[in-house]
Short mmCIF file of C-alpha atoms and ligand atoms in Angstrom, two decimals:
data_model
loop_
_atom_site.label_atom_id
_atom_site.label_comp_id
_atom_site.label_asym_id
_atom_site.label_seq_id
_atom_site.Cartn_x
_atom_site.Cartn_y
_atom_site.Cartn_z
CA MET A 1 152.93 -107.90 -80.63
CA SER A 2 154.82 -111.13 -81.15
CA LYS A 3 155.71 -111.73 -84.77
CA THR A 4 156.54 -109.24 -87.48
CA LYS A 5 153.97 -109.20 -90.27
CA TYR A 6 155.05 -108.88 -93.89
CA VAL A 7 153.13 -107.05 -96.60
CA PHE A 8 154.40 -107.37 -100.17
CA VAL A 9 153.36 -104.80 -102.73
CA THR A 10 153.59 -105.85 -106.38
CA GLY A 11 152.56 -103.97 -109.49
CA GLY A 12 150.91 -105.03 -112.72
CA VAL A 13 149.59 -103.71 -116.06
CA THR A 14 152.02 -100.78 -116.28
CA SER A 15 154.88 -99.25 -114.36
CA SER A 16 154.65 -95.85 -112.65
CA LEU A 17 151.34 -96.58 -110.92
CA GLY A 18 152.66 -95.24 -107.65
CA LYS A 19 153.46 -98.36 -105.61
CA GLY A 20 155.74 -96.20 -103.47
CA ILE A 21 152.97 -93.77 -102.57
CA ILE A 22 150.45 -96.56 -101.88
CA SER A 23 153.01 -98.34 -99.68
CA ALA A 24 153.86 -95.09 -97.87
CA SER A 25 150.17 -94.23 -97.41
CA LEU A 26 149.32 -97.65 -96.00
CA ALA A 27 152.32 -97.44 -93.68
CA ASN A 28 151.23 -93.98 -92.63
CA LEU A 29 147.74 -95.18 -91.69
CA LEU A 30 149.06 -98.17 -89.76
CA GLN A 31 151.59 -95.96 -87.99
CA ALA A 32 148.81 -93.49 -87.17
CA ARG A 33 147.04 -96.38 -85.41
CA GLY A 34 150.10 -96.98 -83.25
CA TYR A 35 151.84 -99.76 -85.19
CA ARG A 36 155.59 -99.64 -85.84
CA VAL A 37 155.97 -99.83 -89.60
CA THR A 38 158.83 -99.60 -92.05
CA ILE A 39 158.97 -99.90 -95.82
CA GLN A 40 161.54 -101.57 -98.02
CA LYS A 41 162.09 -101.33 -101.76
CA LEU A 42 163.51 -104.18 -103.82
CA ASP A 43 164.77 -102.97 -107.20
CA PRO A 44 165.24 -105.53 -109.97
CA TYR A 45 168.17 -103.91 -111.77
CA LEU A 46 171.83 -104.88 -111.79
CA ASN A 47 173.42 -101.66 -110.56
CA ILE A 48 174.54 -102.13 -106.96
CA ASP A 49 172.70 -98.89 -106.18
CA PRO A 50 171.27 -95.98 -108.19
CA GLY A 51 174.28 -93.80 -107.33
CA THR A 52 175.84 -94.42 -110.72
CA LEU A 53 172.63 -93.73 -112.67
CA ASN A 54 171.99 -90.53 -114.55
CA PRO A 55 168.90 -88.85 -113.00
CA TYR A 56 167.24 -89.01 -116.44
CA GLU A 57 167.20 -92.82 -116.01
CA HIS A 58 165.60 -93.12 -112.64
CA GLY A 59 164.99 -89.68 -111.13
CA GLU A 60 166.74 -88.44 -108.03
CA CYS A 61 169.20 -90.55 -106.09
CA TYR A 62 168.14 -90.34 -102.45
CA VAL A 63 170.64 -90.61 -99.59
CA THR A 64 170.02 -92.04 -96.11
CA ASP A 65 171.74 -91.20 -92.80
CA ASP A 66 173.92 -94.30 -93.07
CA GLY A 67 175.17 -93.16 -96.47
CA ALA A 68 173.18 -95.46 -98.75
CA GLU A 69 172.46 -94.12 -102.22
CA THR A 70 168.92 -95.27 -102.84
CA ASP A 71 165.78 -95.16 -104.95
CA LEU A 72 163.73 -91.99 -104.64
CA ASP A 73 160.83 -93.95 -103.13
CA LEU A 74 162.79 -94.05 -99.86
CA GLY A 75 162.38 -90.28 -99.79
CA HIS A 76 158.60 -90.76 -99.88
CA TYR A 77 158.83 -93.33 -97.09
CA GLU A 78 160.73 -90.90 -94.87
CA ARG A 79 158.53 -87.93 -95.77
CA PHE A 80 155.35 -89.91 -94.99
CA LEU A 81 156.57 -91.75 -91.90
CA ASN A 82 158.94 -89.20 -90.40
CA HIS A 83 161.54 -91.75 -89.42
CA PRO A 84 164.86 -92.50 -91.12
CA THR A 85 165.45 -95.42 -93.47
CA SER A 86 168.78 -97.13 -94.09
CA GLN A 87 170.68 -99.31 -96.57
CA ALA A 88 168.55 -102.26 -95.46
CA ASN A 89 165.48 -100.49 -96.87
CA ASN A 90 166.70 -100.62 -100.47
CA VAL A 91 168.18 -103.66 -102.14
CA THR A 92 168.89 -104.15 -105.84
CA THR A 93 169.45 -107.31 -107.85
CA GLY A 94 173.06 -106.17 -108.25
CA ARG A 95 173.54 -106.15 -104.49
CA ILE A 96 171.86 -109.56 -104.12
CA TYR A 97 174.08 -111.13 -106.79
CA GLN A 98 177.21 -109.45 -105.44
CA SER A 99 176.66 -110.88 -102.01
CA VAL A 100 175.85 -114.39 -103.32
CA ILE A 101 178.95 -114.34 -105.53
CA ASP A 102 181.10 -113.07 -102.62
CA LYS A 103 179.83 -115.96 -100.50
CA GLU A 104 180.58 -118.41 -103.29
CA ARG A 105 184.17 -117.16 -103.48
CA LYS A 106 184.55 -117.50 -99.71
CA GLY A 107 183.49 -121.12 -100.04
CA GLU A 108 180.21 -120.76 -98.17
CA PHE A 109 178.43 -123.01 -100.67
CA LEU A 110 181.38 -125.39 -101.06
CA GLY A 111 180.49 -128.44 -103.14
CA LYS A 112 177.18 -126.99 -104.34
CA THR A 113 176.01 -125.59 -107.67
CA VAL A 114 175.02 -121.99 -106.98
CA GLN A 115 171.67 -121.19 -108.63
CA VAL A 116 168.95 -118.55 -108.85
CA ILE A 117 166.74 -120.91 -106.87
CA PRO A 118 167.55 -121.37 -104.00
CA HIS A 119 170.62 -119.13 -103.59
CA ILE A 120 169.39 -115.86 -105.07
CA THR A 121 165.89 -116.31 -103.68
CA ASN A 122 167.32 -117.15 -100.24
CA GLU A 123 169.39 -113.99 -100.32
CA ILE A 124 166.27 -111.97 -101.22
CA LYS A 125 164.37 -113.61 -98.36
CA ASP A 126 167.21 -112.84 -95.95
CA ARG A 127 167.17 -109.18 -97.01
CA VAL A 128 163.45 -108.97 -96.29
CA ARG A 129 163.83 -110.69 -92.93
CA ILE A 130 166.76 -108.50 -91.84
CA LEU A 131 164.20 -105.77 -91.14
CA GLY A 132 161.69 -108.11 -89.52
CA ASN A 133 164.35 -109.71 -87.31
CA THR A 134 165.42 -106.42 -85.73
CA GLY A 135 162.32 -106.58 -83.57
CA ASP A 136 161.85 -102.87 -84.25
CA TRP A 137 158.83 -103.32 -86.52
CA ASP A 138 155.34 -104.76 -86.14
CA ILE A 139 154.82 -104.60 -89.89
CA VAL A 140 157.35 -104.55 -92.73
CA ILE A 141 156.02 -103.45 -96.11
CA THR A 142 158.19 -104.61 -99.00
CA GLU A 143 157.62 -102.97 -102.36
CA ILE A 144 158.78 -105.03 -105.33
CA GLY A 145 159.99 -102.69 -108.07
CA GLY A 146 159.04 -103.29 -111.70
CA THR A 147 155.97 -105.01 -113.08
CA VAL A 148 155.00 -108.66 -112.66
CA GLY A 149 155.80 -110.63 -115.77
CA ASP A 150 159.13 -108.87 -116.30
CA ILE A 151 161.97 -111.39 -116.55
CA GLU A 152 163.98 -109.59 -113.88
CA SER A 153 161.08 -109.66 -111.39
CA LEU A 154 160.75 -113.45 -111.41
CA PRO A 155 163.21 -114.28 -108.59
CA TYR A 156 161.49 -111.67 -106.40
CA VAL A 157 158.03 -113.08 -107.02
CA GLU A 158 159.38 -116.57 -106.27
CA ALA A 159 160.95 -115.26 -103.04
CA VAL A 160 157.58 -113.73 -102.10
CA ARG A 161 155.86 -117.06 -102.79
CA GLN A 162 158.31 -118.82 -100.50
CA LEU A 163 158.04 -116.17 -97.78
CA LEU A 164 154.24 -116.51 -97.82
CA TRP A 165 154.68 -120.22 -97.36
CA ASP A 166 157.41 -119.91 -94.70
CA GLU A 167 155.69 -117.22 -92.66
CA GLY A 168 152.18 -118.53 -93.12
CA LYS A 169 149.10 -116.73 -94.41
CA ASP A 170 148.45 -115.11 -91.03
CA ASN A 171 151.79 -113.35 -91.09
CA ALA A 172 152.30 -112.37 -94.71
CA MET A 173 150.14 -111.00 -97.51
CA VAL A 174 150.28 -109.53 -101.00
CA ILE A 175 148.79 -106.30 -102.28
CA HIS A 176 148.74 -106.04 -106.06
CA LEU A 177 148.51 -102.60 -107.61
CA THR A 178 146.99 -102.39 -111.08
CA LEU A 179 145.38 -99.98 -113.51
CA LEU A 180 141.79 -99.98 -114.77
CA PRO A 181 141.96 -98.20 -118.12
CA TYR A 182 138.91 -96.14 -119.16
CA LEU A 183 137.57 -96.64 -122.68
CA ALA A 184 135.93 -93.40 -123.69
CA THR A 185 134.10 -94.91 -126.68
CA THR A 186 132.11 -97.30 -124.49
CA GLY A 187 132.39 -95.27 -121.29
CA GLU A 188 133.73 -98.26 -119.38
CA LEU A 189 136.51 -99.09 -116.94
CA LYS A 190 138.15 -102.26 -118.21
CA THR A 191 139.15 -105.09 -115.88
CA LYS A 192 140.84 -107.45 -118.34
CA PRO A 193 144.42 -106.14 -117.94
CA THR A 194 144.05 -106.59 -114.17
CA GLN A 195 142.72 -110.12 -114.59
CA HIS A 196 145.67 -110.96 -116.80
CA SER A 197 148.20 -109.46 -114.45
CA VAL A 198 146.74 -111.41 -111.50
CA LYS A 199 146.92 -114.57 -113.66
CA THR A 200 150.58 -113.81 -114.34
CA LEU A 201 151.21 -113.58 -110.59
CA MET A 202 149.30 -116.82 -110.08
CA THR A 203 151.43 -118.70 -112.61
CA SER A 204 154.25 -118.02 -110.12
CA GLY A 205 152.10 -119.40 -107.33
CA VAL A 206 151.23 -116.05 -105.75
CA GLN A 207 147.58 -115.21 -105.08
CA PRO A 208 147.16 -111.52 -104.18
CA ASP A 209 145.06 -110.80 -101.09
CA VAL A 210 144.24 -107.22 -101.99
CA LEU A 211 143.87 -105.40 -105.31
CA VAL A 212 144.50 -101.68 -105.35
CA CYS A 213 143.15 -100.39 -108.66
CA ARG A 214 144.31 -97.08 -110.04
CA SER A 215 141.58 -95.37 -111.97
CA GLU A 216 140.68 -91.98 -113.40
CA TYR A 217 137.02 -92.54 -112.54
CA LYS A 218 135.06 -93.95 -109.61
CA ILE A 219 134.91 -97.73 -109.84
CA PRO A 220 131.28 -98.97 -109.79
CA GLN A 221 130.50 -101.68 -107.23
CA SER A 222 129.64 -104.05 -110.09
CA VAL A 223 133.18 -103.70 -111.47
CA LYS A 224 134.68 -104.25 -108.02
CA ASP A 225 132.53 -107.37 -107.57
CA LYS A 226 133.62 -108.70 -110.94
CA LEU A 227 137.28 -108.16 -110.08
CA ALA A 228 136.80 -109.89 -106.72
CA LEU A 229 135.18 -112.91 -108.34
CA PHE A 230 137.60 -113.29 -111.24
CA CYS A 231 140.75 -112.50 -109.26
CA ASN A 232 139.78 -114.52 -106.22
CA VAL A 233 139.95 -111.77 -103.59
CA ARG A 234 137.41 -110.67 -100.98
CA LYS A 235 135.00 -107.94 -102.16
CA GLU A 236 136.22 -105.54 -99.46
CA ALA A 237 139.75 -106.16 -100.66
CA VAL A 238 139.20 -104.49 -104.04
CA ILE A 239 140.39 -100.97 -103.31
CA GLU A 240 139.84 -97.99 -105.55
CA SER A 241 142.76 -95.60 -105.95
CA LEU A 242 141.58 -92.51 -107.78
CA ASP A 243 144.06 -90.08 -109.30
CA ALA A 244 144.77 -87.55 -106.56
CA SER A 245 145.60 -83.87 -106.94
CA THR A 246 148.50 -84.36 -104.51
CA ILE A 247 150.28 -87.45 -103.20
CA TYR A 248 149.57 -86.15 -99.69
CA ASP A 249 145.85 -86.90 -100.22
CA VAL A 250 146.50 -90.60 -100.75
CA PRO A 251 146.55 -91.62 -97.04
CA ASN A 252 143.08 -90.09 -96.61
CA LEU A 253 141.86 -91.72 -99.83
CA MET A 254 143.15 -95.09 -98.64
CA LEU A 255 141.56 -94.49 -95.25
CA SER A 256 138.14 -93.97 -96.83
CA GLU A 257 138.67 -97.10 -98.93
CA LYS A 258 139.64 -98.94 -95.69
CA LEU A 259 142.92 -100.33 -97.06
CA ASP A 260 144.41 -100.28 -93.55
CA GLU A 261 141.41 -102.18 -92.14
CA VAL A 262 141.63 -104.84 -94.84
CA VAL A 263 145.30 -105.37 -93.94
CA LEU A 264 144.65 -105.46 -90.18
CA ASP A 265 141.74 -107.87 -90.70
CA HIS A 266 143.97 -110.15 -92.72
CA PHE A 267 146.48 -110.32 -89.88
CA ASN A 268 143.79 -110.41 -87.25
CA LEU A 269 145.31 -107.33 -85.65
CA ASP A 270 143.56 -104.86 -83.41
CA LYS A 271 141.85 -102.04 -85.28
CA SER A 272 140.04 -100.47 -82.36
CA ILE A 273 142.32 -97.41 -82.35
CA ALA A 274 141.39 -95.14 -85.26
CA PRO A 275 144.29 -93.56 -87.15
CA ASP A 276 145.26 -90.17 -85.77
CA LEU A 277 145.88 -88.05 -88.85
CA SER A 278 145.31 -84.70 -87.13
CA GLU A 279 148.81 -83.28 -87.66
CA TRP A 280 148.96 -84.67 -91.18
CA ASN A 281 145.64 -83.03 -92.02
CA ILE A 282 146.74 -79.66 -90.64
CA PHE A 283 149.59 -79.84 -93.16
CA VAL A 284 147.28 -80.91 -96.03
CA ASN A 285 144.88 -78.12 -95.16
CA ASN A 286 147.65 -75.48 -95.07
CA PHE A 287 149.08 -76.79 -98.31
CA LYS A 288 145.71 -76.62 -100.07
CA ASN A 289 144.65 -73.25 -98.72
CA PRO A 290 147.65 -70.95 -99.05
CA LYS A 291 147.32 -67.28 -98.19
CA HIS A 292 150.34 -66.15 -100.19
CA GLU A 293 152.23 -67.13 -103.31
CA VAL A 294 155.90 -66.98 -104.33
CA GLU A 295 157.77 -67.94 -107.43
CA ILE A 296 161.11 -69.63 -106.95
CA GLY A 297 163.51 -70.40 -109.79
CA LEU A 298 165.05 -73.86 -109.72
CA ILE A 299 168.23 -73.76 -111.78
CA GLY A 300 169.42 -77.21 -112.75
CA LYS A 301 170.51 -79.26 -115.68
CA TYR A 302 168.02 -82.09 -115.36
CA VAL A 303 164.92 -79.87 -115.26
CA GLU A 304 163.17 -81.75 -118.08
CA LEU A 305 162.60 -84.56 -115.59
CA HIS A 306 161.16 -83.05 -112.42
CA ASP A 307 161.69 -86.34 -110.56
CA SER A 308 165.42 -85.52 -110.65
CA TYR A 309 164.73 -82.93 -107.95
CA LYS A 310 161.98 -84.81 -106.10
CA SER A 311 163.17 -84.14 -102.55
CA ILE A 312 163.69 -80.44 -103.31
CA THR A 313 160.18 -79.96 -104.71
CA GLU A 314 158.66 -81.91 -101.81
CA SER A 315 160.67 -79.80 -99.32
CA PHE A 316 159.11 -76.71 -100.90
CA ILE A 317 155.66 -78.21 -100.40
CA HIS A 318 156.37 -78.81 -96.69
CA ALA A 319 157.98 -75.40 -96.19
CA GLY A 320 155.27 -73.68 -98.25
CA ALA A 321 152.55 -75.18 -96.04
CA THR A 322 154.38 -74.00 -92.91
CA ASN A 323 154.42 -70.47 -94.38
CA GLU A 324 150.84 -70.80 -95.70
CA THR A 325 152.41 -70.00 -99.05
CA LYS A 326 152.05 -71.62 -102.44
CA VAL A 327 155.52 -72.14 -103.89
CA ASN A 328 155.45 -72.04 -107.68
CA ILE A 329 158.59 -73.37 -109.26
CA ARG A 330 159.98 -71.81 -112.43
CA TRP A 331 162.11 -74.56 -113.96
CA ILE A 332 165.18 -73.07 -115.59
CA HIS A 333 167.72 -75.09 -117.50
CA SER A 334 171.17 -73.92 -116.38
CA GLY A 335 172.45 -74.53 -119.91
CA SER A 336 169.99 -71.98 -121.28
CA LEU A 337 171.24 -69.06 -119.15
CA GLU A 338 173.57 -66.56 -120.79
CA GLU A 339 174.63 -63.00 -120.04
CA GLY A 340 172.15 -61.73 -122.64
CA ASN A 341 168.99 -63.44 -121.36
CA VAL A 342 169.36 -63.36 -117.57
CA GLU A 343 166.70 -60.75 -116.90
CA LYS A 344 164.29 -62.49 -119.25
CA LYS A 345 164.82 -65.85 -117.57
CA LEU A 346 165.21 -64.80 -113.93
CA GLY A 347 163.31 -61.51 -113.76
CA GLY A 348 160.46 -61.39 -111.25
CA LEU A 349 161.63 -64.37 -109.20
CA ASP A 350 161.15 -64.15 -105.44
CA GLY A 351 163.89 -66.65 -104.73
CA ILE A 352 166.58 -68.54 -106.63
CA LEU A 353 167.71 -72.08 -105.87
CA VAL A 354 170.78 -73.43 -107.63
CA ALA A 355 170.51 -77.20 -107.59
CA PRO A 356 172.99 -80.03 -106.98
CA GLY A 357 174.67 -81.67 -109.94
CA PHE A 358 177.76 -83.22 -111.46
CA GLY A 359 180.03 -82.38 -114.37
CA GLU A 360 180.60 -79.43 -116.64
CA ARG A 361 177.30 -79.05 -118.50
CA GLY A 362 175.37 -75.96 -117.40
CA ILE A 363 177.99 -74.83 -114.88
CA GLU A 364 178.45 -71.31 -116.27
CA GLY A 365 174.66 -70.78 -116.31
CA LYS A 366 174.56 -71.63 -112.63
CA ILE A 367 177.26 -69.03 -111.92
CA ILE A 368 175.25 -66.42 -113.85
CA ALA A 369 172.18 -67.25 -111.73
CA VAL A 370 174.19 -66.85 -108.51
CA GLU A 371 175.48 -63.47 -109.65
CA TYR A 372 171.97 -62.30 -110.49
CA ALA A 373 170.70 -63.33 -107.04
CA ARG A 374 173.66 -61.76 -105.25
CA VAL A 375 173.63 -58.43 -107.10
CA ASN A 376 169.84 -58.02 -107.10
CA LYS A 377 169.53 -59.17 -103.50
CA VAL A 378 167.09 -61.94 -104.42
CA PRO A 379 167.01 -64.67 -101.73
CA PHE A 380 169.45 -67.37 -102.79
CA PHE A 381 169.78 -70.99 -101.76
CA GLY A 382 172.64 -73.06 -103.19
CA ILE A 383 172.68 -76.80 -102.56
CA CYS A 384 175.89 -78.82 -102.94
CA LEU A 385 177.06 -77.93 -106.48
CA GLY A 386 174.89 -74.80 -106.04
CA MET A 387 176.97 -73.81 -103.00
CA GLN A 388 180.18 -74.52 -104.88
CA MET A 389 179.01 -72.25 -107.73
CA ALA A 390 178.23 -69.51 -105.20
CA VAL A 391 181.82 -69.73 -103.95
CA ILE A 392 183.21 -69.55 -107.49
CA GLU A 393 180.99 -66.60 -108.38
CA TYR A 394 182.08 -64.69 -105.27
CA GLY A 395 185.69 -65.46 -106.04
CA ARG A 396 185.46 -64.27 -109.62
CA ASN A 397 183.22 -61.22 -109.21
CA VAL A 398 183.94 -59.93 -105.70
CA LEU A 399 187.44 -61.10 -104.81
CA GLY A 400 188.73 -60.60 -108.34
CA TYR A 401 189.94 -64.19 -108.74
CA GLU A 402 189.30 -64.32 -112.47
CA ASP A 403 190.23 -67.98 -112.69
CA ALA A 404 188.30 -69.19 -109.64
CA GLN A 405 187.21 -72.71 -110.47
CA THR A 406 186.40 -76.14 -109.13
CA THR A 407 188.89 -78.87 -109.90
CA GLU A 408 185.91 -81.02 -110.92
CA ILE A 409 185.88 -78.96 -114.14
CA GLU A 410 189.51 -77.94 -114.47
CA GLU A 411 191.92 -80.12 -112.56
CA ALA A 412 194.95 -77.89 -113.12
CA THR A 413 193.23 -74.56 -112.42
CA SER A 414 195.45 -71.88 -110.89
CA CYS A 415 192.66 -70.90 -108.49
CA PRO A 416 191.07 -74.04 -107.02
CA VAL A 417 188.55 -72.45 -104.61
CA ILE A 418 186.67 -75.77 -104.71
CA ASN A 419 188.83 -78.85 -104.76
CA LEU A 420 188.83 -82.57 -104.15
CA MET A 421 188.70 -83.67 -100.52
CA ASP A 422 191.90 -85.32 -99.34
CA GLU A 423 190.26 -88.67 -98.72
CA GLN A 424 188.95 -88.62 -102.31
CA LYS A 425 192.35 -88.21 -103.95
CA ASN A 426 193.24 -91.88 -104.34
CA ILE A 427 189.78 -93.18 -105.11
CA THR A 428 189.35 -94.77 -108.53
CA ASN A 429 185.99 -96.59 -108.26
CA MET A 430 182.96 -94.40 -108.96
CA GLY A 431 180.26 -96.37 -107.14
CA GLY A 432 179.52 -95.62 -103.48
CA THR A 433 182.75 -93.71 -102.94
CA MET A 434 181.58 -90.13 -102.44
CA ARG A 435 181.38 -88.45 -99.06
CA LEU A 436 177.99 -89.92 -98.20
CA GLY A 437 175.43 -89.84 -95.44
CA ALA A 438 175.12 -87.94 -92.19
CA TRP A 439 177.93 -85.72 -90.93
CA LYS A 440 178.01 -83.33 -88.04
CA CYS A 441 178.10 -79.60 -88.63
CA GLU A 442 178.81 -76.91 -86.04
CA LEU A 443 177.09 -73.58 -86.55
CA VAL A 444 178.65 -70.18 -85.98
CA ASP A 445 176.74 -67.81 -83.70
CA GLY A 446 175.14 -64.73 -85.18
CA THR A 447 174.62 -66.26 -88.63
CA ILE A 448 171.48 -67.05 -90.61
CA ALA A 449 172.29 -70.75 -90.15
CA SER A 450 172.38 -70.62 -86.36
CA GLU A 451 169.24 -68.48 -86.27
CA VAL A 452 167.40 -70.84 -88.60
CA TYR A 453 168.36 -74.11 -86.91
CA LYS A 454 168.16 -72.73 -83.36
CA ASP A 455 170.89 -75.17 -82.53
CA LYS A 456 174.67 -75.32 -82.27
CA LEU A 457 175.39 -78.80 -83.59
CA ILE A 458 173.37 -80.26 -86.44
CA SER A 459 173.62 -83.32 -88.68
CA GLU A 460 172.96 -83.28 -92.41
CA ARG A 461 173.36 -85.73 -95.30
CA HIS A 462 176.05 -85.43 -97.94
CA ARG A 463 176.76 -86.71 -101.44
CA HIS A 464 179.79 -85.07 -103.03
CA ARG A 465 183.53 -85.35 -103.67
CA TYR A 466 184.55 -81.70 -103.76
CA GLU A 467 184.65 -79.10 -101.02
CA PHE A 468 185.47 -75.49 -100.21
CA ASN A 469 189.25 -75.02 -100.21
CA ASN A 470 190.14 -73.74 -96.74
CA ASP A 471 193.31 -72.05 -98.09
CA TYR A 472 190.97 -69.32 -99.32
CA LYS A 473 188.79 -69.11 -96.22
CA LYS A 474 190.34 -65.98 -94.73
CA GLU A 475 190.12 -63.97 -97.97
CA TYR A 476 186.49 -64.97 -98.43
CA GLU A 477 185.53 -64.12 -94.87
CA ASP A 478 187.32 -60.77 -95.04
CA ALA A 479 185.44 -60.01 -98.25
CA GLY A 480 182.01 -60.80 -96.74
CA MET A 481 181.35 -64.45 -97.53
CA LYS A 482 181.31 -66.22 -94.17
CA ALA A 483 181.61 -69.89 -93.32
CA SER A 484 178.64 -70.26 -90.96
CA GLY A 485 178.85 -74.02 -90.54
CA PHE A 486 181.79 -76.39 -90.48
CA ASN A 487 182.57 -80.00 -89.67
CA PRO A 488 183.86 -79.97 -86.07
CA ASP A 489 186.28 -82.85 -86.70
CA THR A 490 187.79 -81.91 -90.05
CA GLY A 491 187.13 -78.20 -90.39
CA LEU A 492 185.44 -78.70 -93.78
CA VAL A 493 183.23 -75.73 -94.62
CA GLU A 494 179.61 -76.91 -94.82
CA ILE A 495 177.68 -73.62 -95.07
CA VAL A 496 178.54 -70.22 -96.55
CA GLU A 497 176.59 -66.97 -96.25
CA ILE A 498 176.93 -63.44 -97.54
CA THR A 499 176.64 -61.00 -94.69
CA GLU A 500 175.50 -58.05 -96.81
CA HIS A 501 172.55 -59.82 -98.39
CA PRO A 502 169.02 -60.42 -97.07
CA TRP A 503 169.23 -64.23 -97.49
CA PHE A 504 172.14 -65.84 -99.29
CA VAL A 505 172.96 -69.34 -98.06
CA GLY A 506 174.96 -72.11 -99.73
CA VAL A 507 175.12 -75.56 -98.17
CA GLN A 508 177.51 -78.36 -99.06
CA PHE A 509 175.02 -80.94 -97.77
CA HIS A 510 171.52 -81.88 -98.95
CA PRO A 511 168.91 -80.52 -96.53
CA GLU A 512 166.15 -81.72 -98.89
CA TYR A 513 166.73 -85.34 -97.85
CA LYS A 514 165.60 -84.58 -94.31
CA SER A 515 162.43 -82.58 -94.85
CA THR A 516 159.27 -84.48 -93.88
CA VAL A 517 155.59 -83.57 -93.63
CA LEU A 518 155.71 -83.48 -89.85
CA ASN A 519 159.20 -82.00 -89.72
CA PRO A 520 159.73 -79.54 -92.58
CA HIS A 521 163.32 -78.46 -93.00
CA PRO A 522 164.20 -75.16 -91.25
CA LEU A 523 166.38 -73.94 -94.14
CA PHE A 524 163.56 -74.43 -96.65
CA ILE A 525 161.06 -72.83 -94.27
CA ASN A 526 163.27 -69.79 -93.91
CA PHE A 527 164.16 -69.58 -97.59
CA VAL A 528 160.45 -69.54 -98.45
CA LYS A 529 159.88 -66.94 -95.72
CA ALA A 530 162.67 -64.75 -97.14
CA SER A 531 161.25 -65.19 -100.66
CA LEU A 532 157.82 -64.18 -99.41
CA LYS A 533 159.31 -61.08 -97.81
CA HIS A 534 161.11 -60.29 -101.07
CA SER A 535 157.86 -60.67 -103.03
CA LEU A 536 156.20 -58.06 -100.83
CA THR A 537 158.92 -55.42 -101.30
N1 LIG B 1 179.73 -82.44 -108.23
C1 LIG B 1 179.91 -81.87 -106.93
C2 LIG B 1 180.78 -82.73 -106.03
O1 LIG B 1 180.95 -83.90 -106.27
C3 LIG B 1 178.57 -81.60 -106.27
C4 LIG B 1 177.76 -82.83 -106.00
C5 LIG B 1 176.32 -82.55 -105.72
O2 LIG B 1 175.79 -81.48 -106.06
N2 LIG B 1 175.63 -83.50 -105.12
O3 LIG B 1 181.31 -82.25 -105.07
#
């Protein structure tokens, strides 16, 4: 195929309509027909990346192999498409402005007034084309964050207008996602908000080619026809998107609504090969028809907002399907755990996961949860901060290091079993300076890790500043907590395990970022398996 095609996905009426899932589902269908597709997210906020945002603001911060801290939608893209994304797949207004201002300082626009149009819009266009120009993709889907009509979205919509003009109608198109609210009193789905949001797009010179309409109820043909007429799109291009019981149903829903065909027709691309969703559907079928059930406690401090742990909960869905097991999550706020209520809060769990996190709040509750899992031999999985808490708990309660601590909480502690990595010591900027992205990890034979991965050398993604302090390694290993994975170049401990425990694994990295539908993560698969075994004893 000669030229990369561009699909822009905008949103109207309200936010949170699921542009990311629609984009990922469309990409999935096109990929299942043999096209090479990637998805990009443009975020209209001024942070350079979401790495400095509290998860309550924007949900989980996702991390790519190349160490980009990104929007959680990139996690959906990877989970649906089963191929890695990169920094180029997520761009914020902050990054756009930073690069334009850097160029201005270098003198690249010498003599010119630097303006939103054309300089900011050109930078946005360049960022979209970076993916197209690699030659790696037949189709690039670019999701524009936010809602049309927002002040901060305007430069993006203008950049889309220009790209449509530059690339030509045959090579670029717009899908607009909207909501049809249902009025119970009259029993009607209302089209007016959609009409208005399309008008808003049109005042910026952008005519959508496809409308994807979120709705709680089936959209009658008459309503679709009305939308087509008033919004100036083809009748077949009004696509119904019913609320789904799981996001993993959306590709099939979009297939039956022929969203992929509408897109291929627009580009005049071959649609003779039907999408092959066989593997995907095996997963969906396993997920929906579990034979067993387990309850896993997720101990974290952002549990009020489940999106803060999106990749973890999705990893459980993938791993649950592999084990034909429904994984129920008991959300437990780490700050609510105290010596007196542990049994009440954690009793009956088949597995305990202590989540990643930053800062002091809820730390002691996490340590209590680790102790409960260790002593009661409940399968335990500690991720990043969760692993660090496992090390502290073992230090305090098994090795007798009463003051075992991480220097993240107490810089001058007398027993720094977790401390700042050397390369972190002189860093003062907070943004983008953690140990980020993919790092190699060598596994030690005869451990759970090596058995689970069935490999010697693995690669996992990181996002942290602190690490296991190797000065204590010998004491820990002698006392039964083994380092089962380490960085072959630096010797940093990446995985710890307790030998005398059915399944106790702490990992310094984030396995959840690499679990996909077609490639569920082996650690999650085995943790669920161990939890299932525990539930049967
Ligand atoms: N706060 C810890 C660190 O920076 C753990 C980070 C995390 O859980 N992602 O090392």
